[in-house]
């Protein structure tokens, strides 16, 4: 009896697998629309960690710009921003703009721990109304964008990017 049940179970599993496979072949795959960053660096005015408002274009100036949307509770963001902070001297010729939607107190605590907020080319901005997140359609952090001195998009990434790659993209 057990042998018969096992054979029946085996036949049902094989048949079910074949049926599901046949259904999958008949469906056309759904393609997700590609979402890409804006070709031109948008000019939002946001508050920084000191409560001062700043224009993203003013902060970017006419330099290559590394624009990162992050969340301090994200371990990938912690790793990426931590790696940048360890090699901050290599970024001194570029504008670094870090933006988050987090509450100000959380952002300040994280930023203080990085030890780079007093560098003149480093800017931490608060996207309190989620304007930037909505505009960029942020779905994952860290979202990393590199713009040239003319504020045109050069590269975009999601997740951790090796520092050498960021520096290479910024120098192009």
PDB file of N, CA and C in Angstrom, residues 93-162:
ATOM      1  N   UNK A  93      38.040  67.077  -4.789  1.00  0.00           N
ATOM      2  CA  UNK A  93      37.784  67.862  -6.002  1.00  0.00           C
ATOM      3  C   UNK A  93      36.358  67.717  -6.520  1.00  0.00           C
ATOM      4  N   UNK A  94      35.542  66.988  -5.789  1.00  0.00           N
ATOM      5  CA  UNK A  94      34.177  66.709  -6.228  1.00  0.00           C
ATOM      6  C   UNK A  94      33.167  67.192  -5.189  1.00  0.00           C
ATOM      7  N   UNK A  95      31.946  67.435  -5.653  1.00  0.00           N
ATOM      8  CA  UNK A  95      30.858  67.754  -4.727  1.00  0.00           C
ATOM      9  C   UNK A  95      30.198  66.454  -4.314  1.00  0.00           C
ATOM     10  N   UNK A  96      30.038  66.273  -3.016  1.00  0.00           N
ATOM     11  CA  UNK A  96      29.377  65.082  -2.490  1.00  0.00           C
ATOM     12  C   UNK A  96      28.085  65.528  -1.821  1.00  0.00           C
ATOM     13  N   UNK A  97      26.964  65.033  -2.329  1.00  0.00           N
ATOM     14  CA  UNK A  97      25.664  65.394  -1.776  1.00  0.00           C
ATOM     15  C   UNK A  97      24.975  64.116  -1.339  1.00  0.00           C
ATOM     16  N   UNK A  98      24.742  64.019  -0.040  1.00  0.00           N
ATOM     17  CA  UNK A  98      24.086  62.857   0.553  1.00  0.00           C
ATOM     18  C   UNK A  98      22.705  63.288   1.021  1.00  0.00           C
ATOM     19  N   UNK A  99      21.684  62.569   0.598  1.00  0.00           N
ATOM     20  CA  UNK A  99      20.309  62.956   0.910  1.00  0.00           C
ATOM     21  C   UNK A  99      19.557  61.783   1.515  1.00  0.00           C
ATOM     22  N   UNK A 100      18.703  62.086   2.489  1.00  0.00           N
ATOM     23  CA  UNK A 100      17.896  61.064   3.144  1.00  0.00           C
ATOM     24  C   UNK A 100      16.540  61.628   3.523  1.00  0.00           C
ATOM     25  N   UNK A 101      15.600  60.725   3.769  1.00  0.00           N
ATOM     26  CA  UNK A 101      14.267  61.115   4.206  1.00  0.00           C
ATOM     27  C   UNK A 101      14.113  60.919   5.715  1.00  0.00           C
ATOM     28  N   UNK A 102      15.146  60.449   6.352  1.00  0.00           N
ATOM     29  CA  UNK A 102      15.093  60.145   7.784  1.00  0.00           C
ATOM     30  C   UNK A 102      14.854  61.371   8.653  1.00  0.00           C
ATOM     31  N   UNK A 103      14.365  61.159   9.858  1.00  0.00           N
ATOM     32  CA  UNK A 103      14.240  62.280  10.796  1.00  0.00           C
ATOM     33  C   UNK A 103      15.613  62.912  11.044  1.00  0.00           C
ATOM     34  N   UNK A 104      15.612  64.208  11.257  1.00  0.00           N
ATOM     35  CA  UNK A 104      16.845  64.974  11.416  1.00  0.00           C
ATOM     36  C   UNK A 104      17.755  64.407  12.505  1.00  0.00           C
ATOM     37  N   UNK A 105      17.181  64.022  13.652  1.00  0.00           N
ATOM     38  CA  UNK A 105      18.003  63.520  14.760  1.00  0.00           C
ATOM     39  C   UNK A 105      18.761  62.252  14.364  1.00  0.00           C
ATOM     40  N   UNK A 106      18.102  61.351  13.642  1.00  0.00           N
ATOM     41  CA  UNK A 106      18.763  60.115  13.196  1.00  0.00           C
ATOM     42  C   UNK A 106      19.875  60.432  12.217  1.00  0.00           C
ATOM     43  N   UNK A 107      19.605  61.355  11.299  1.00  0.00           N
ATOM     44  CA  UNK A 107      20.606  61.713  10.305  1.00  0.00           C
ATOM     45  C   UNK A 107      21.815  62.345  10.980  1.00  0.00           C
ATOM     46  N   UNK A 108      21.592  63.257  11.920  1.00  0.00           N
ATOM     47  CA  UNK A 108      22.698  63.939  12.596  1.00  0.00           C
ATOM     48  C   UNK A 108      23.585  62.945  13.329  1.00  0.00           C
ATOM     49  N   UNK A 109      22.986  62.009  14.022  1.00  0.00           N
ATOM     50  CA  UNK A 109      23.751  60.999  14.747  1.00  0.00           C
ATOM     51  C   UNK A 109      24.642  60.196  13.800  1.00  0.00           C
ATOM     52  N   UNK A 110      24.085  59.767  12.694  1.00  0.00           N
ATOM     53  CA  UNK A 110      24.836  58.989  11.703  1.00  0.00           C
ATOM     54  C   UNK A 110      25.951  59.832  11.086  1.00  0.00           C
ATOM     55  N   UNK A 111      25.611  61.045  10.687  1.00  0.00           N
ATOM     56  CA  UNK A 111      26.563  61.935  10.032  1.00  0.00           C
ATOM     57  C   UNK A 111      27.724  62.264  10.960  1.00  0.00           C
ATOM     58  N   UNK A 112      27.435  62.531  12.219  1.00  0.00           N
ATOM     59  CA  UNK A 112      28.500  62.819  13.178  1.00  0.00           C
ATOM     60  C   UNK A 112      29.472  61.646  13.287  1.00  0.00           C
ATOM     61  N   UNK A 113      28.943  60.443  13.239  1.00  0.00           N
ATOM     62  CA  UNK A 113      29.785  59.248  13.314  1.00  0.00           C
ATOM     63  C   UNK A 113      30.721  59.090  12.132  1.00  0.00           C
ATOM     64  N   UNK A 114      30.332  59.616  10.967  1.00  0.00           N
ATOM     65  CA  UNK A 114      31.180  59.519   9.776  1.00  0.00           C
ATOM     66  C   UNK A 114      32.385  60.453   9.854  1.00  0.00           C
ATOM     67  N   UNK A 115      32.200  61.575  10.529  1.00  0.00           N
ATOM     68  CA  UNK A 115      33.304  62.515  10.703  1.00  0.00           C
ATOM     69  C   UNK A 115      33.690  63.293   9.459  1.00  0.00           C
ATOM     70  N   UNK A 116      32.784  63.457   8.514  1.00  0.00           N
ATOM     71  CA  UNK A 116      33.141  64.164   7.280  1.00  0.00           C
ATOM     72  C   UNK A 116      32.252  65.383   7.008  1.00  0.00           C
ATOM     73  N   UNK A 117      31.313  65.668   7.880  1.00  0.00           N
ATOM     74  CA  UNK A 117      30.326  66.714   7.589  1.00  0.00           C
ATOM     75  C   UNK A 117      30.921  68.117   7.522  1.00  0.00           C
ATOM     76  N   UNK A 118      32.100  68.329   8.095  1.00  0.00           N
ATOM     77  CA  UNK A 118      32.695  69.664   8.088  1.00  0.00           C
ATOM     78  C   UNK A 118      33.558  69.929   6.856  1.00  0.00           C
ATOM     79  N   UNK A 119      33.679  68.952   5.974  1.00  0.00           N
ATOM     80  CA  UNK A 119      34.410  69.169   4.728  1.00  0.00           C
ATOM     81  C   UNK A 119      33.585  70.089   3.832  1.00  0.00           C
ATOM     82  N   UNK A 120      34.205  71.095   3.222  1.00  0.00           N
ATOM     83  CA  UNK A 120      33.445  72.072   2.434  1.00  0.00           C
ATOM     84  C   UNK A 120      32.744  71.487   1.211  1.00  0.00           C
ATOM     85  N   UNK A 121      33.201  70.356   0.715  1.00  0.00           N
ATOM     86  CA  UNK A 121      32.584  69.756  -0.474  1.00  0.00           C
ATOM     87  C   UNK A 121      31.556  68.675  -0.125  1.00  0.00           C
ATOM     88  N   UNK A 122      31.310  68.442   1.165  1.00  0.00           N
ATOM     89  CA  UNK A 122      30.387  67.393   1.613  1.00  0.00           C
ATOM     90  C   UNK A 122      29.122  68.038   2.174  1.00  0.00           C
ATOM     91  N   UNK A 123      27.979  67.562   1.672  1.00  0.00           N
ATOM     92  CA  UNK A 123      26.700  68.148   2.070  1.00  0.00           C
ATOM     93  C   UNK A 123      25.700  67.044   2.387  1.00  0.00           C
ATOM     94  N   UNK A 124      25.091  67.126   3.574  1.00  0.00           N
ATOM     95  CA  UNK A 124      24.048  66.191   3.983  1.00  0.00           C
ATOM     96  C   UNK A 124      22.728  66.935   3.997  1.00  0.00           C
ATOM     97  N   UNK A 125      21.765  66.461   3.206  1.00  0.00           N
ATOM     98  CA  UNK A 125      20.485  67.145   3.063  1.00  0.00           C
ATOM     99  C   UNK A 125      19.332  66.252   3.495  1.00  0.00           C
ATOM    100  N   UNK A 126      18.310  66.885   4.032  1.00  0.00           N
ATOM    101  CA  UNK A 126      17.125  66.178   4.504  1.00  0.00           C
ATOM    102  C   UNK A 126      15.981  66.367   3.505  1.00  0.00           C
ATOM    103  N   UNK A 127      15.482  65.267   2.988  1.00  0.00           N
ATOM    104  CA  UNK A 127      14.361  65.262   2.040  1.00  0.00           C
ATOM    105  C   UNK A 127      13.062  65.031   2.812  1.00  0.00           C
ATOM    106  N   UNK A 128      12.727  65.974   3.705  1.00  0.00           N
ATOM    107  CA  UNK A 128      11.613  65.803   4.641  1.00  0.00           C
ATOM    108  C   UNK A 128      10.274  65.562   3.952  1.00  0.00           C
ATOM    109  N   UNK A 129      10.060  66.160   2.806  1.00  0.00           N
ATOM    110  CA  UNK A 129       8.787  66.004   2.099  1.00  0.00           C
ATOM    111  C   UNK A 129       8.840  64.931   1.012  1.00  0.00           C
ATOM    112  N   UNK A 130       9.933  64.221   0.949  1.00  0.00           N
ATOM    113  CA  UNK A 130      10.142  63.131  -0.019  1.00  0.00           C
ATOM    114  C   UNK A 130      10.033  63.599  -1.470  1.00  0.00           C
ATOM    115  N   UNK A 131      10.379  64.838  -1.726  1.00  0.00           N
ATOM    116  CA  UNK A 131      10.342  65.359  -3.096  1.00  0.00           C
ATOM    117  C   UNK A 131      11.391  64.679  -3.968  1.00  0.00           C
ATOM    118  N   UNK A 132      12.599  64.572  -3.431  1.00  0.00           N
ATOM    119  CA  UNK A 132      13.693  63.962  -4.185  1.00  0.00           C
ATOM    120  C   UNK A 132      13.435  62.475  -4.373  1.00  0.00           C
ATOM    121  N   UNK A 133      13.014  61.801  -3.314  1.00  0.00           N
ATOM    122  CA  UNK A 133      12.733  60.359  -3.394  1.00  0.00           C
ATOM    123  C   UNK A 133      11.660  60.073  -4.437  1.00  0.00           C
ATOM    124  N   UNK A 134      10.635  60.903  -4.477  1.00  0.00           N
ATOM    125  CA  UNK A 134       9.559  60.724  -5.453  1.00  0.00           C
ATOM    126  C   UNK A 134      10.060  61.018  -6.856  1.00  0.00           C
ATOM    127  N   UNK A 135      10.784  62.100  -7.015  1.00  0.00           N
ATOM    128  CA  UNK A 135      11.286  62.497  -8.331  1.00  0.00           C
ATOM    129  C   UNK A 135      12.199  61.431  -8.918  1.00  0.00           C
ATOM    130  N   UNK A 136      13.094  60.894  -8.090  1.00  0.00           N
ATOM    131  CA  UNK A 136      14.022  59.850  -8.545  1.00  0.00           C
ATOM    132  C   UNK A 136      13.385  58.465  -8.536  1.00  0.00           C
ATOM    133  N   UNK A 137      12.215  58.337  -7.965  1.00  0.00           N
ATOM    134  CA  UNK A 137      11.540  57.053  -7.809  1.00  0.00           C
ATOM    135  C   UNK A 137      12.455  56.059  -7.080  1.00  0.00           C
ATOM    136  N   UNK A 138      12.970  56.507  -5.938  1.00  0.00           N
ATOM    137  CA  UNK A 138      13.885  55.696  -5.131  1.00  0.00           C
ATOM    138  C   UNK A 138      13.154  54.444  -4.656  1.00  0.00           C
ATOM    139  N   UNK A 139      13.721  53.298  -4.962  1.00  0.00           N
ATOM    140  CA  UNK A 139      13.139  52.028  -4.536  1.00  0.00           C
ATOM    141  C   UNK A 139      14.077  51.247  -3.623  1.00  0.00           C
ATOM    142  N   UNK A 140      15.341  51.628  -3.668  1.00  0.00           N
ATOM    143  CA  UNK A 140      16.336  50.917  -2.880  1.00  0.00           C
ATOM    144  C   UNK A 140      17.472  51.885  -2.551  1.00  0.00           C
ATOM    145  N   UNK A 141      18.106  51.640  -1.424  1.00  0.00           N
ATOM    146  CA  UNK A 141      19.242  52.476  -1.024  1.00  0.00           C
ATOM    147  C   UNK A 141      20.451  51.599  -0.747  1.00  0.00           C
ATOM    148  N   UNK A 142      21.627  52.092  -0.928  1.00  0.00           N
ATOM    149  CA  UNK A 142      21.921  53.407  -1.449  1.00  0.00           C
ATOM    150  C   UNK A 142      21.675  53.489  -2.957  1.00  0.00           C
ATOM    151  N   UNK A 143      21.092  54.601  -3.379  1.00  0.00           N
ATOM    152  CA  UNK A 143      20.961  54.925  -4.804  1.00  0.00           C
ATOM    153  C   UNK A 143      22.013  55.980  -5.086  1.00  0.00           C
ATOM    154  N   UNK A 144      22.861  55.691  -6.055  1.00  0.00           N
ATOM    155  CA  UNK A 144      24.048  56.505  -6.298  1.00  0.00           C
ATOM    156  C   UNK A 144      24.008  57.043  -7.724  1.00  0.00           C
ATOM    157  N   UNK A 145      24.218  58.358  -7.837  1.00  0.00           N
ATOM    158  CA  UNK A 145      24.188  59.019  -9.143  1.00  0.00           C
ATOM    159  C   UNK A 145      25.425  59.896  -9.271  1.00  0.00           C
ATOM    160  N   UNK A 146      26.017  59.867 -10.445  1.00  0.00           N
ATOM    161  CA  UNK A 146      27.183  60.707 -10.702  1.00  0.00           C
ATOM    162  C   UNK A 146      26.841  61.636 -11.859  1.00  0.00           C
ATOM    163  N   UNK A 147      27.017  62.930 -11.592  1.00  0.00           N
ATOM    164  CA  UNK A 147      26.748  63.964 -12.589  1.00  0.00           C
ATOM    165  C   UNK A 147      28.046  64.690 -12.920  1.00  0.00           C
ATOM    166  N   UNK A 148      28.199  65.074 -14.186  1.00  0.00           N
ATOM    167  CA  UNK A 148      29.394  65.800 -14.605  1.00  0.00           C
ATOM    168  C   UNK A 148      29.272  67.287 -14.226  1.00  0.00           C
ATOM    169  N   UNK A 149      30.300  68.105 -14.489  1.00  0.00           N
ATOM    170  CA  UNK A 149      30.232  69.522 -14.100  1.00  0.00           C
ATOM    171  C   UNK A 149      29.070  70.291 -14.754  1.00  0.00           C
ATOM    172  N   UNK A 150      28.570  69.796 -15.872  1.00  0.00           N
ATOM    173  CA  UNK A 150      27.427  70.432 -16.536  1.00  0.00           C
ATOM    174  C   UNK A 150      26.102  69.910 -15.991  1.00  0.00           C
ATOM    175  N   UNK A 151      26.190  69.122 -14.919  1.00  0.00           N
ATOM    176  CA  UNK A 151      25.032  68.558 -14.212  1.00  0.00           C
ATOM    177  C   UNK A 151      24.277  67.513 -15.052  1.00  0.00           C
ATOM    178  N   UNK A 152      24.999  66.848 -15.951  1.00  0.00           N
ATOM    179  CA  UNK A 152      24.423  65.784 -16.765  1.00  0.00           C
ATOM    180  C   UNK A 152      24.788  64.432 -16.158  1.00  0.00           C
ATOM    181  N   UNK A 153      23.822  63.511 -16.169  1.00  0.00           N
ATOM    182  CA  UNK A 153      24.028  62.180 -15.592  1.00  0.00           C
ATOM    183  C   UNK A 153      25.119  61.427 -16.343  1.00  0.00           C
ATOM    184  N   UNK A 154      26.050  60.858 -15.584  1.00  0.00           N
ATOM    185  CA  UNK A 154      27.100  60.023 -16.147  1.00  0.00           C
ATOM    186  C   UNK A 154      26.906  58.559 -15.788  1.00  0.00           C
ATOM    187  N   UNK A 155      26.539  58.310 -14.520  1.00  0.00           N
ATOM    188  CA  UNK A 155      26.409  56.935 -14.048  1.00  0.00           C
ATOM    189  C   UNK A 155      25.335  56.877 -12.983  1.00  0.00           C
ATOM    190  N   UNK A 156      24.750  55.687 -12.845  1.00  0.00           N
ATOM    191  CA  UNK A 156      23.807  55.464 -11.750  1.00  0.00           C
ATOM    192  C   UNK A 156      23.948  54.030 -11.270  1.00  0.00           C
ATOM    193  N   UNK A 157      23.832  53.862  -9.963  1.00  0.00           N
ATOM    194  CA  UNK A 157      23.996  52.559  -9.340  1.00  0.00           C
ATOM    195  C   UNK A 157      23.006  52.405  -8.191  1.00  0.00           C
ATOM    196  N   UNK A 158      22.727  51.163  -7.852  1.00  0.00           N
ATOM    197  CA  UNK A 158      21.977  50.844  -6.641  1.00  0.00           C
ATOM    198  C   UNK A 158      22.808  49.819  -5.894  1.00  0.00           C
ATOM    199  N   UNK A 159      23.049  50.085  -4.615  1.00  0.00           N
ATOM    200  CA  UNK A 159      23.861  49.174  -3.816  1.00  0.00           C
ATOM    201  C   UNK A 159      25.283  49.691  -3.675  1.00  0.00           C
ATOM    202  N   UNK A 160      26.119  48.828  -3.166  1.00  0.00           N
ATOM    203  CA  UNK A 160      27.510  49.200  -2.907  1.00  0.00           C
ATOM    204  C   UNK A 160      28.291  49.250  -4.215  1.00  0.00           C
ATOM    205  N   UNK A 161      29.059  50.319  -4.368  1.00  0.00           N
ATOM    206  CA  UNK A 161      29.916  50.495  -5.541  1.00  0.00           C
ATOM    207  C   UNK A 161      31.341  50.669  -5.028  1.00  0.00           C
ATOM    208  N   UNK A 162      32.287  49.951  -5.606  1.00  0.00           N
ATOM    209  CA  UNK A 162      33.672  50.127  -5.153  1.00  0.00           C
ATOM    210  C   UNK A 162      34.111  51.587  -5.290  1.00  0.00           C
TER     211      UNK A 162
END
